[in-house]
Coordinates of N, CA and C in Angstrom, one line a residue:
Chain F
A111 N 17.0 1.6 -7.9 CA 15.6 1.6 -7.4 C 15.4 0.3 -6.6
Q112 N 14.5 0.4 -5.6 CA 14.2 -0.7 -4.8 C 13.1 -1.5 -5.5
T113 N 13.1 -2.8 -5.3 CA 12.1 -3.7 -5.8 C 11.7 -4.7 -4.7
V114 N 10.5 -5.2 -4.8 CA 9.9 -6.2 -3.9 C 9.4 -7.3 -4.7
T115 N 9.7 -8.6 -4.4 CA 9.3 -9.7 -5.1 C 8.6 -10.7 -4.2
Q116 N 7.4 -11.0 -4.6 CA 6.6 -12.1 -3.9 C 6.4 -13.2 -5.0
S117 N 7.1 -14.3 -4.8 CA 7.2 -15.4 -5.8 C 6.0 -16.4 -5.7
Q118 N 5.1 -16.2 -4.8 CA 4.0 -17.1 -4.6 C 2.7 -16.4 -4.9
P119 N 2.2 -16.5 -6.1 CA 0.9 -15.8 -6.4 C -0.2 -16.3 -5.6
E120 N -0.3 -17.6 -5.3 CA -1.3 -18.1 -4.5 C -0.8 -19.1 -3.5
M121 N -1.4 -19.2 -2.3 CA -1.1 -20.2 -1.3 C -2.4 -20.6 -0.6
S122 N -2.3 -21.8 -0.1 CA -3.5 -22.4 0.6 C -3.0 -23.1 1.9
V123 N -3.9 -22.9 2.9 CA -3.5 -23.5 4.2 C -4.8 -24.1 4.8
Q124 N -4.6 -25.1 5.6 CA -5.8 -25.7 6.3 C -6.0 -24.9 7.6
E125 N -7.2 -24.7 7.9 CA -7.5 -24.0 9.2 C -6.8 -24.6 10.3
A126 N -6.2 -23.8 11.2 CA -5.5 -24.1 12.4 C -4.0 -24.5 12.1
E127 N -3.6 -24.6 10.8 CA -2.3 -25.0 10.4 C -1.4 -23.7 10.3
T128 N -0.2 -23.9 10.0 CA 0.8 -22.8 9.8 C 1.2 -22.6 8.3
V129 N 1.3 -21.4 7.9 CA 1.7 -21.1 6.5 C 2.7 -20.0 6.5
T130 N 3.6 -20.1 5.6 CA 4.7 -19.0 5.4 C 4.6 -18.4 4.0
L131 N 4.5 -17.1 4.0 CA 4.5 -16.4 2.7 C 5.9 -15.7 2.5
S132 N 6.4 -15.9 1.3 CA 7.8 -15.4 1.0 C 7.8 -14.0 0.4
C133 N 8.9 -13.3 0.7 CA 9.1 -12.0 0.2 C 10.6 -11.7 0.1
T134 N 11.1 -11.3 -1.0 CA 12.5 -10.9 -1.2 C 12.5 -9.4 -1.7
Y135 N 13.5 -8.7 -1.4 CA 13.6 -7.3 -1.9 C 15.0 -7.0 -2.3
D136 N 15.1 -6.0 -3.1 CA 16.4 -5.6 -3.6 C 16.6 -4.1 -3.2
T137 N 17.7 -3.8 -2.6 CA 18.0 -2.4 -2.2 C 19.5 -2.3 -2.0
S138 N 20.0 -1.1 -2.2 CA 21.4 -0.8 -1.8 C 21.5 0.0 -0.5
E139 N 20.3 0.3 0.1 CA 20.3 1.0 1.3 C 20.5 0.1 2.5
S140 N 21.0 0.7 3.6 CA 21.3 -0.1 4.8 C 20.2 0.1 5.8
D141 N 19.4 1.1 5.7 CA 18.4 1.4 6.7 C 17.0 1.6 5.9
Y142 N 16.1 0.8 6.4 CA 14.8 0.8 5.7 C 13.8 0.1 6.6
Y143 N 12.5 0.1 6.2 CA 11.5 -0.6 6.9 C 10.7 -1.5 6.0
L144 N 10.3 -2.6 6.6 CA 9.5 -3.6 5.8 C 8.2 -3.8 6.5
F145 N 7.2 -4.1 5.7 CA 5.8 -4.3 6.2 C 5.1 -5.4 5.5
W146 N 4.2 -6.0 6.1 CA 3.2 -6.9 5.5 C 1.8 -6.3 5.7
Y147 N 1.1 -6.1 4.6 CA -0.3 -5.6 4.6 C -1.2 -6.7 4.1
K148 N -2.4 -6.7 4.7 CA -3.5 -7.6 4.3 C -4.6 -6.9 3.6
Q149 N -5.1 -7.4 2.5 CA -6.2 -6.8 1.8 C -7.3 -7.8 1.6
P150 N -8.3 -7.8 2.5 CA -9.4 -8.8 2.3 C -10.2 -8.4 1.1
P151 N -10.9 -9.3 0.5 CA -11.7 -9.0 -0.7 C -12.7 -7.8 -0.5
S152 N -12.6 -6.9 -1.3 CA -13.4 -5.7 -1.3 C -13.3 -4.9 0.0
R153 N -12.3 -5.1 0.7 CA -12.1 -4.3 1.9 C -10.7 -3.6 1.9
Q154 N -10.6 -2.7 2.8 CA -9.3 -1.9 2.7 C -8.1 -2.6 3.3
M155 N -7.0 -2.1 2.9 CA -5.7 -2.7 3.3 C -5.4 -2.3 4.7
I156 N -5.0 -3.3 5.5 CA -4.6 -3.0 6.9 C -3.2 -3.6 7.1
L157 N -2.5 -2.9 8.1 CA -1.2 -3.4 8.4 C -1.2 -4.6 9.3
V158 N -0.4 -5.6 9.0 CA -0.3 -6.8 9.7 C 0.9 -6.7 10.7
I159 N 2.0 -6.4 10.1 CA 3.3 -6.4 11.0 C 4.3 -5.5 10.3
R160 N 5.2 -5.0 11.1 CA 6.3 -4.2 10.5 C 7.6 -4.5 11.2
Q161 N 8.7 -4.2 10.4 CA 10.1 -4.6 10.9 C 11.0 -3.4 10.5
E162 N 11.8 -3.0 11.5 CA 12.8 -2.0 11.2 C 14.1 -2.8 10.9
A163 N 14.7 -2.4 9.8 CA 15.9 -3.1 9.3 C 17.1 -3.1 10.3
Y164 N 17.1 -2.1 11.2 CA 18.2 -2.0 12.1 C 18.0 -2.9 13.3
K165 N 16.8 -3.5 13.4 CA 16.6 -4.4 14.5 C 16.8 -5.8 14.1
Q166 N 17.6 -6.6 14.9 CA 17.9 -8.0 14.6 C 16.8 -8.9 15.0
Q167 N 16.0 -8.5 16.0 CA 15.0 -9.3 16.5 C 13.8 -9.3 15.5
N168 N 13.3 -10.5 15.2 CA 12.1 -10.6 14.4 C 10.9 -10.1 15.0
A169 N 10.1 -9.4 14.3 CA 8.8 -8.8 14.9 C 7.8 -9.9 15.0
T170 N 6.9 -9.8 16.0 CA 5.8 -10.7 16.2 C 4.6 -9.9 16.6
E171 N 3.4 -10.3 16.1 CA 2.1 -9.7 16.5 C 1.1 -10.9 16.6
N172 N 1.0 -11.4 17.8 CA 0.0 -12.5 18.1 C 0.4 -13.7 17.2
R173 N -0.5 -14.1 16.3 CA -0.3 -15.2 15.5 C 0.6 -15.0 14.3
F174 N 1.0 -13.7 14.1 CA 1.8 -13.3 12.9 C 3.3 -13.1 13.4
S175 N 4.2 -13.6 12.6 CA 5.6 -13.3 12.9 C 6.4 -13.3 11.6
V176 N 7.6 -12.7 11.6 CA 8.4 -12.6 10.4 C 9.7 -13.3 10.6
N177 N 10.3 -13.7 9.5 CA 11.7 -14.1 9.5 C 12.4 -13.2 8.6
F178 N 13.2 -12.2 9.3 CA 13.9 -11.2 8.6 C 15.3 -11.6 8.5
Q179 N 15.8 -11.8 7.2 CA 17.2 -12.2 7.0 C 17.8 -11.0 6.1
K180 N 18.4 -10.1 6.8 CA 18.9 -8.9 6.1 C 19.9 -9.2 5.1
A181 N 20.9 -10.0 5.3 CA 21.9 -10.3 4.3 C 21.3 -11.0 3.1
A182 N 20.3 -11.8 3.3 CA 19.7 -12.5 2.2 C 18.6 -11.6 1.5
K183 N 18.3 -10.5 2.2 CA 17.2 -9.6 1.7 C 15.9 -10.4 1.6
S184 N 15.6 -11.1 2.7 CA 14.4 -11.9 2.7 C 13.5 -11.5 3.9
F185 N 12.2 -11.5 3.7 CA 11.3 -11.0 4.8 C 10.0 -11.9 4.7
S186 N 10.0 -13.1 5.2 CA 8.8 -13.9 5.1 C 7.9 -13.7 6.3
L187 N 6.6 -14.0 6.0 CA 5.6 -13.9 7.0 C 5.0 -15.3 7.4
K188 N 5.0 -15.6 8.7 CA 4.5 -16.8 9.2 C 3.2 -16.5 9.9
I189 N 2.1 -17.3 9.5 CA 0.8 -17.2 10.1 C 0.6 -18.5 10.8
S190 N 0.5 -18.5 12.1 CA 0.2 -19.7 12.9 C -1.3 -19.8 13.2
D191 N -1.7 -21.1 13.4 CA -3.1 -21.3 13.8 C -4.0 -20.5 12.8
S192 N -3.9 -20.8 11.6 CA -4.6 -20.0 10.6 C -6.1 -20.1 10.8
Q193 N -6.8 -18.9 10.6 CA -8.2 -18.8 10.7 C -8.9 -18.4 9.4
L194 N -10.2 -18.7 9.3 CA -10.9 -18.4 8.0 C -10.7 -16.9 7.7
G195 N -10.7 -16.1 8.7 CA -10.6 -14.6 8.5 C -9.2 -14.2 8.0
D196 N -8.3 -15.1 7.9 CA -7.0 -14.7 7.4 C -6.9 -14.8 5.9
A197 N -8.0 -15.3 5.3 CA -8.0 -15.4 3.8 C -8.0 -14.0 3.2
A198 N -7.1 -13.7 2.4 CA -6.9 -12.3 1.8 C -5.7 -12.3 0.9
M199 N -5.5 -11.1 0.3 CA -4.3 -10.9 -0.4 C -3.3 -10.3 0.6
Y200 N -2.1 -10.8 0.5 CA -1.0 -10.3 1.4 C 0.0 -9.6 0.6
F201 N 0.4 -8.4 1.0 CA 1.4 -7.6 0.2 C 2.6 -7.3 1.2
C202 N 3.7 -7.6 0.6 CA 5.0 -7.2 1.3 C 5.3 -5.8 0.7
A203 N 5.8 -5.0 1.6 CA 6.1 -3.6 1.2 C 7.4 -3.1 1.8
Y204 N 8.1 -2.2 1.1 CA 9.4 -1.7 1.5 C 9.2 -0.1 1.6
R205 N 9.9 0.4 2.6 CA 9.9 1.9 2.7 C 11.4 2.3 3.0
S206 N 11.9 3.2 2.3 CA 13.2 3.7 2.5 C 13.3 4.6 3.8
A207 N 14.4 4.5 4.4 CA 14.6 5.4 5.6 C 15.6 6.5 5.3
S208 N 15.9 6.7 4.0 CA 16.9 7.7 3.7 C 16.4 9.1 3.9
R209 N 17.2 10.1 4.2 CA 16.8 11.4 4.5 C 15.9 12.0 3.5
G210 N 16.2 11.8 2.2 CA 15.4 12.4 1.2 C 14.1 11.7 0.9
S211 N 13.8 10.6 1.5 CA 12.6 9.8 1.2 C 11.4 10.4 1.8
Q212 N 10.3 10.4 1.0 CA 9.0 10.9 1.4 C 8.2 9.9 2.1
G213 N 8.6 8.6 2.1 CA 8.0 7.6 2.9 C 7.0 6.8 2.1
N214 N 7.0 6.9 0.8 CA 6.0 6.0 0.0 C 6.4 4.6 0.1
L215 N 5.4 3.7 0.1 CA 5.7 2.3 0.1 C 5.9 1.7 -1.3
I216 N 6.8 0.7 -1.4 CA 7.0 0.0 -2.6 C 6.5 -1.4 -2.3
F217 N 5.5 -1.9 -3.1 CA 4.8 -3.1 -2.9 C 5.2 -4.2 -3.8
G218 N 5.1 -5.5 -3.3 CA 5.2 -6.6 -4.2 C 3.9 -6.8 -4.9
K219 N 3.8 -7.9 -5.7 CA 2.5 -8.1 -6.4 C 1.5 -8.9 -5.6
G220 N 1.9 -9.3 -4.5 CA 0.9 -9.9 -3.6 C 0.8 -11.5 -3.7
T221 N 0.3 -12.1 -2.6 CA 0.1 -13.5 -2.5 C -1.4 -13.7 -2.0
K222 N -2.1 -14.4 -2.8 CA -3.5 -14.7 -2.4 C -3.6 -15.9 -1.5
L223 N -4.0 -15.7 -0.3 CA -4.0 -16.8 0.7 C -5.5 -17.3 0.8
S224 N -5.6 -18.6 0.7 CA -6.9 -19.3 0.9 C -6.8 -20.1 2.2
V225 N -7.9 -20.1 3.0 CA -7.9 -21.0 4.2 C -9.0 -22.0 4.1
K226 N -8.6 -23.2 4.1 CA -9.6 -24.3 4.0 C -10.2 -24.7 5.3
P227 N -11.5 -24.8 5.5 CA -12.1 -25.2 6.8 C -11.9 -26.7 7.0
Chain J
G12 N -12.6 6.0 16.0 CA -12.7 7.2 15.2 C -12.8 6.8 13.7
A13 N -13.1 7.8 12.9 CA -13.3 7.6 11.5 C -11.9 7.3 10.8
G14 N -11.9 6.4 9.9 CA -10.7 6.1 9.1 C -10.7 6.9 7.9
V15 N -9.8 6.5 6.9 CA -9.7 7.2 5.7 C -10.9 6.8 4.8
S16 N -11.6 7.8 4.2 CA -12.7 7.5 3.3 C -12.4 8.1 1.9
Q17 N -13.0 7.4 1.0 CA -12.8 7.8 -0.4 C -14.2 7.8 -1.1
S18 N -14.3 8.7 -2.1 CA -15.5 8.7 -2.9 C -15.2 9.2 -4.3
P19 N -16.0 8.7 -5.3 CA -16.9 7.6 -5.1 C -16.2 6.3 -4.9
R20 N -16.9 5.2 -4.5 CA -16.3 3.9 -4.4 C -16.1 3.3 -5.8
Y21 N -17.0 3.6 -6.7 CA -17.0 3.1 -8.0 C -17.3 4.2 -9.0
K22 N -16.5 4.2 -10.1 CA -16.7 5.2 -11.1 C -16.5 4.6 -12.5
V23 N -17.5 4.7 -13.3 CA -17.4 4.3 -14.7 C -17.4 5.5 -15.6
A24 N -16.4 5.6 -16.4 CA -16.2 6.8 -17.3 C -16.0 6.3 -18.7
K25 N -16.5 7.1 -19.6 CA -16.3 6.9 -21.0 C -14.9 7.4 -21.4
R26 N -14.2 6.8 -22.3 CA -12.9 7.2 -22.7 C -13.0 8.7 -23.1
G27 N -12.0 9.5 -22.6 CA -12.0 10.9 -22.9 C -12.7 11.8 -21.9
Q28 N -13.4 11.2 -21.0 CA -14.0 12.0 -19.9 C -13.0 12.4 -18.8
D29 N -13.3 13.4 -18.1 CA -12.5 13.8 -16.9 C -13.2 13.2 -15.7
V30 N -12.3 12.8 -14.7 CA -12.9 12.3 -13.5 C -12.1 12.9 -12.3
A31 N -12.9 13.0 -11.2 CA -12.3 13.5 -9.9 C -12.5 12.5 -8.8
L32 N -11.5 12.1 -8.1 CA -11.6 11.1 -7.0 C -11.2 11.9 -5.7
R33 N -12.0 11.6 -4.7 CA -11.8 12.4 -3.5 C -11.3 11.5 -2.4
C34 N -10.4 12.0 -1.5 CA -9.9 11.3 -0.4 C -10.0 12.2 0.9
D35 N -10.7 11.6 1.9 CA -10.7 12.3 3.2 C -9.8 11.5 4.2
P36 N -8.7 12.1 4.5 CA -7.8 11.4 5.4 C -8.2 11.4 6.8
I37 N -7.5 10.7 7.7 CA -7.8 10.8 9.1 C -7.5 12.2 9.6
S38 N -8.3 12.8 10.4 CA -8.1 14.2 10.9 C -6.8 14.3 11.6
G39 N -6.1 15.4 11.1 CA -4.8 15.6 11.8 C -3.6 14.9 11.1
H40 N -3.8 14.0 10.2 CA -2.7 13.4 9.5 C -2.0 14.3 8.6
V41 N -0.7 14.4 8.7 CA 0.1 15.3 7.9 C 0.3 14.8 6.5
S42 N 0.6 13.5 6.5 CA 1.1 12.9 5.2 C -0.1 12.3 4.5
L43 N -0.2 12.4 3.1 CA -1.2 11.8 2.3 C -0.6 11.3 1.1
F44 N -0.9 10.0 0.8 CA -0.3 9.3 -0.4 C -1.5 8.9 -1.3
W45 N -1.2 8.9 -2.6 CA -2.1 8.3 -3.6 C -1.3 7.1 -4.2
Y46 N -2.0 6.0 -4.4 CA -1.5 4.8 -5.1 C -2.5 4.4 -6.2
Q47 N -1.9 3.7 -7.2 CA -2.7 3.1 -8.2 C -2.5 1.6 -8.2
Q48 N -3.6 0.8 -8.1 CA -3.5 -0.6 -8.1 C -4.3 -1.2 -9.3
A49 N -3.5 -1.7 -10.2 CA -4.0 -2.4 -11.4 C -4.5 -3.8 -11.0
L50 N -5.4 -4.3 -11.8 CA -5.9 -5.6 -11.4 C -4.8 -6.7 -11.3
G51 N -4.8 -7.4 -10.2 CA -3.9 -8.4 -9.9 C -2.5 -8.0 -9.6
Q52 N -2.3 -6.7 -9.3 CA -1.0 -6.1 -9.0 C -1.0 -5.5 -7.6
G53 N 0.2 -5.2 -7.2 CA 0.3 -4.4 -5.9 C 0.2 -2.9 -6.2
P54 N -0.2 -2.2 -5.2 CA -0.3 -0.7 -5.4 C 1.0 -0.1 -5.8
E55 N 0.9 0.9 -6.7 CA 2.1 1.7 -7.1 C 1.9 3.2 -6.7
F56 N 2.9 3.7 -6.2 CA 2.9 5.1 -5.7 C 2.6 6.1 -6.9
L57 N 1.8 7.1 -6.6 CA 1.5 8.1 -7.5 C 2.1 9.5 -7.1
T58 N 1.7 9.9 -5.9 CA 2.1 11.2 -5.4 C 1.9 11.3 -3.9
Y59 N 2.6 12.3 -3.3 CA 2.7 12.5 -1.9 C 2.5 14.0 -1.5
F60 N 1.7 14.2 -0.5 CA 1.5 15.5 0.1 C 1.9 15.5 1.6
Q61 N 2.6 16.6 1.9 CA 2.8 16.9 3.3 C 2.0 18.2 3.6
N62 N 1.0 18.0 4.4 CA 0.0 19.1 4.5 C -0.5 19.5 3.1
E63 N -0.4 20.8 2.8 CA -0.9 21.2 1.5 C 0.1 21.1 0.4
A64 N 1.3 20.8 0.7 CA 2.4 20.8 -0.2 C 2.6 19.5 -0.9
Q65 N 2.6 19.5 -2.2 CA 2.8 18.3 -3.0 C 4.3 18.1 -3.2
L66 N 4.9 17.3 -2.4 CA 6.4 17.1 -2.3 C 6.9 16.1 -3.3
D67 N 6.1 15.2 -3.8 CA 6.6 14.2 -4.7 C 5.4 13.8 -5.7
K68 N 5.6 14.0 -6.9 CA 4.6 13.6 -7.9 C 5.3 12.7 -9.0
S69 N 6.4 12.1 -8.6 CA 7.2 11.3 -9.5 C 6.4 10.1 -10.1
G70 N 5.4 9.6 -9.4 CA 4.7 8.4 -9.8 C 3.5 8.7 -10.7
L71 N 3.2 9.9 -10.9 CA 2.0 10.2 -11.8 C 2.4 9.8 -13.2
P72 N 1.6 9.0 -13.9 CA 2.0 8.4 -15.1 C 2.0 9.3 -16.3
S73 N 1.2 10.4 -16.3 CA 1.2 11.3 -17.4 C 0.7 12.7 -16.9
D74 N 0.8 13.7 -17.8 CA 0.3 15.0 -17.4 C -1.2 15.1 -17.4
R75 N -1.8 14.0 -17.7 CA -3.3 14.0 -17.5 C -3.7 13.8 -16.1
F76 N -2.8 13.4 -15.2 CA -3.1 13.2 -13.8 C -2.6 14.4 -13.0
F77 N -3.5 14.8 -12.1 CA -3.3 16.0 -11.3 C -3.9 15.8 -10.0
A78 N -3.1 16.2 -8.9 CA -3.6 16.0 -7.6 C -3.5 17.3 -6.8
E79 N -4.4 17.5 -5.8 CA -4.3 18.7 -5.0 C -4.8 18.4 -3.6
R80 N -4.3 19.2 -2.7 CA -4.8 19.1 -1.3 C -4.7 20.6 -0.7
P81 N -5.5 21.4 -1.2 CA -5.4 22.9 -1.0 C -5.4 23.3 0.5
E82 N -6.1 22.6 1.4 CA -6.1 23.1 2.8 C -5.5 22.1 3.7
G83 N -4.7 21.2 3.1 CA -4.0 20.2 3.9 C -4.8 19.1 4.6
S84 N -6.1 19.0 4.1 CA -6.9 17.9 4.6 C -7.4 17.0 3.4
V85 N -8.5 17.3 2.9 CA -9.1 16.6 1.8 C -8.2 16.7 0.5
S86 N -8.1 15.6 -0.2 CA -7.3 15.6 -1.4 C -8.2 15.1 -2.6
T87 N -7.9 15.7 -3.8 CA -8.6 15.2 -5.0 C -7.5 14.8 -6.0
L88 N -7.8 13.7 -6.6 CA -7.0 13.2 -7.7 C -7.8 13.3 -9.0
K89 N -7.3 14.1 -9.9 CA -8.1 14.4 -11.1 C -7.4 13.7 -12.3
I90 N -8.2 13.1 -13.2 CA -7.6 12.4 -14.4 C -8.4 13.0 -15.5
Q91 N -7.6 13.7 -16.4 CA -8.2 14.3 -17.6 C -8.2 13.3 -18.8
R92 N -9.2 13.4 -19.6 CA -9.2 12.6 -20.9 C -8.8 11.2 -20.6
T93 N -9.7 10.6 -19.8 CA -9.3 9.2 -19.3 C -9.1 8.2 -20.5
Q94 N -8.2 7.3 -20.3 CA -7.9 6.2 -21.3 C -8.2 4.9 -20.6
Q95 N -8.3 3.9 -21.4 CA -8.6 2.5 -20.9 C -7.5 2.1 -19.9
E96 N -6.3 2.4 -20.2 CA -5.2 2.0 -19.3 C -5.3 2.7 -17.9
D97 N -6.2 3.6 -17.7 CA -6.3 4.3 -16.4 C -7.2 3.4 -15.5
S98 N -7.9 2.4 -16.1 CA -8.7 1.6 -15.2 C -7.9 0.9 -14.2
A99 N -8.3 1.1 -12.9 CA -7.6 0.6 -11.8 C -8.3 1.0 -10.5
V100 N -7.8 0.5 -9.4 CA -8.3 1.0 -8.1 C -7.3 2.1 -7.6
Y101 N -7.8 3.2 -7.2 CA -7.0 4.3 -6.7 C -7.2 4.4 -5.2
L102 N -6.0 4.1 -4.5 CA -6.0 4.1 -3.1 C -5.4 5.4 -2.5
C103 N -6.0 5.8 -1.4 CA -5.5 6.9 -0.7 C -5.0 6.4 0.7
A104 N -3.9 6.9 1.2 CA -3.4 6.5 2.5 C -3.0 7.8 3.2
S105 N -3.1 7.8 4.6 CA -2.6 8.9 5.3 C -1.8 8.4 6.5
S106 N -1.0 9.3 7.0 CA -0.1 9.0 8.1 C 0.1 10.2 9.0
T107 N 0.4 9.9 10.3 CA 0.5 11.0 11.2 C 1.7 11.9 11.0
T108 N 2.8 11.3 10.5 CA 4.1 12.1 10.6 C 4.5 12.6 9.2
P109 N 5.3 13.7 9.2 CA 5.7 14.3 7.9 C 6.9 13.5 7.3
Y110 N 7.2 12.4 7.8 CA 8.3 11.6 7.2 C 7.9 10.2 7.3
G111 N 8.7 9.3 6.6 CA 8.3 7.9 6.6 C 8.4 7.1 7.9
G112 N 9.6 6.6 8.1 CA 9.7 5.9 9.4 C 8.9 4.6 9.3
S113 N 8.7 4.0 10.5 CA 7.9 2.8 10.5 C 6.5 3.1 10.8
H114 N 6.1 4.4 10.8 CA 4.7 4.7 11.1 C 3.8 4.2 10.0
E115 N 2.7 3.7 10.5 CA 1.7 3.0 9.7 C 1.0 4.0 8.8
Q116 N 0.8 3.6 7.5 CA -0.1 4.3 6.6 C -1.4 3.6 6.7
F117 N -2.5 4.5 6.9 CA -3.8 4.0 7.0 C -4.5 4.2 5.6
F118 N -5.0 3.1 5.1 CA -5.6 3.1 3.7 C -7.1 3.3 3.7
G119 N -7.5 4.0 2.7 CA -9.0 4.0 2.4 C -9.4 2.8 1.6
P120 N -10.7 2.7 1.4 CA -11.2 1.5 0.7 C -11.0 1.6 -0.8
G121 N -10.6 2.7 -1.4 CA -10.2 2.8 -2.8 C -11.4 3.2 -3.6
T122 N -11.1 3.8 -4.8 CA -12.1 4.0 -5.8 C -11.7 3.2 -7.0
R123 N -12.7 2.3 -7.4 CA -12.5 1.5 -8.6 C -12.9 2.3 -9.8
L124 N -12.0 2.6 -10.7 CA -12.3 3.4 -11.9 C -12.3 2.4 -13.1
T125 N -13.3 2.4 -13.9 CA -13.4 1.6 -15.1 C -13.7 2.6 -16.2
V126 N -12.8 2.5 -17.2 CA -12.9 3.4 -18.4 C -13.3 2.5 -19.6
L127 N -14.4 2.9 -20.1 CA -15.0 2.1 -21.3 C -14.5 2.6 -22.6

């Protein structure tokens, strides 16, 4: 079974600075997808960024980028120029690409990010 | 356009009561997922629908949990004889495609269930 581990329960960053959130996963599959989701307080979860495992190039979305290390099974999220609105819970998630998979996400326990003004 | 909606947003039940949680996915979305998120944890998969067919219910924690999507749109998660350990936020998510891939799952705001 696949597992996702986020080893940082809480992180803090100064506004305008850069922060990196860690995520590792365990799988025996060679093809899969990885995601970072943001869950603001009392608001719904939204997708931040996604990565296909077969792509070597790291995904970027504006101030958000990932460092995908397939051999190390590591998938960290870097937030540049942090803004107050980035404060939220961040979840790393895995989805199998196997033929029999229904596409459900496997989540880590999350990292609570605080942004200091 | 409208996103995924869920109702009620909050539900308090006495232990032993039955509850029904509703999910309205984005119109036209084929896939619908239910997740359970305990306090301080990440969401955990409960069940999956492709249109009206429930193709995976491996995550349902007991036979007290039942889900349906009879017309392939709105879905209801029913919990019978609620227990305190059922207290959690129940999230619904929908997706355009009948398979996983990298396609985004759009989440609803969740229903926070508290069992006293």
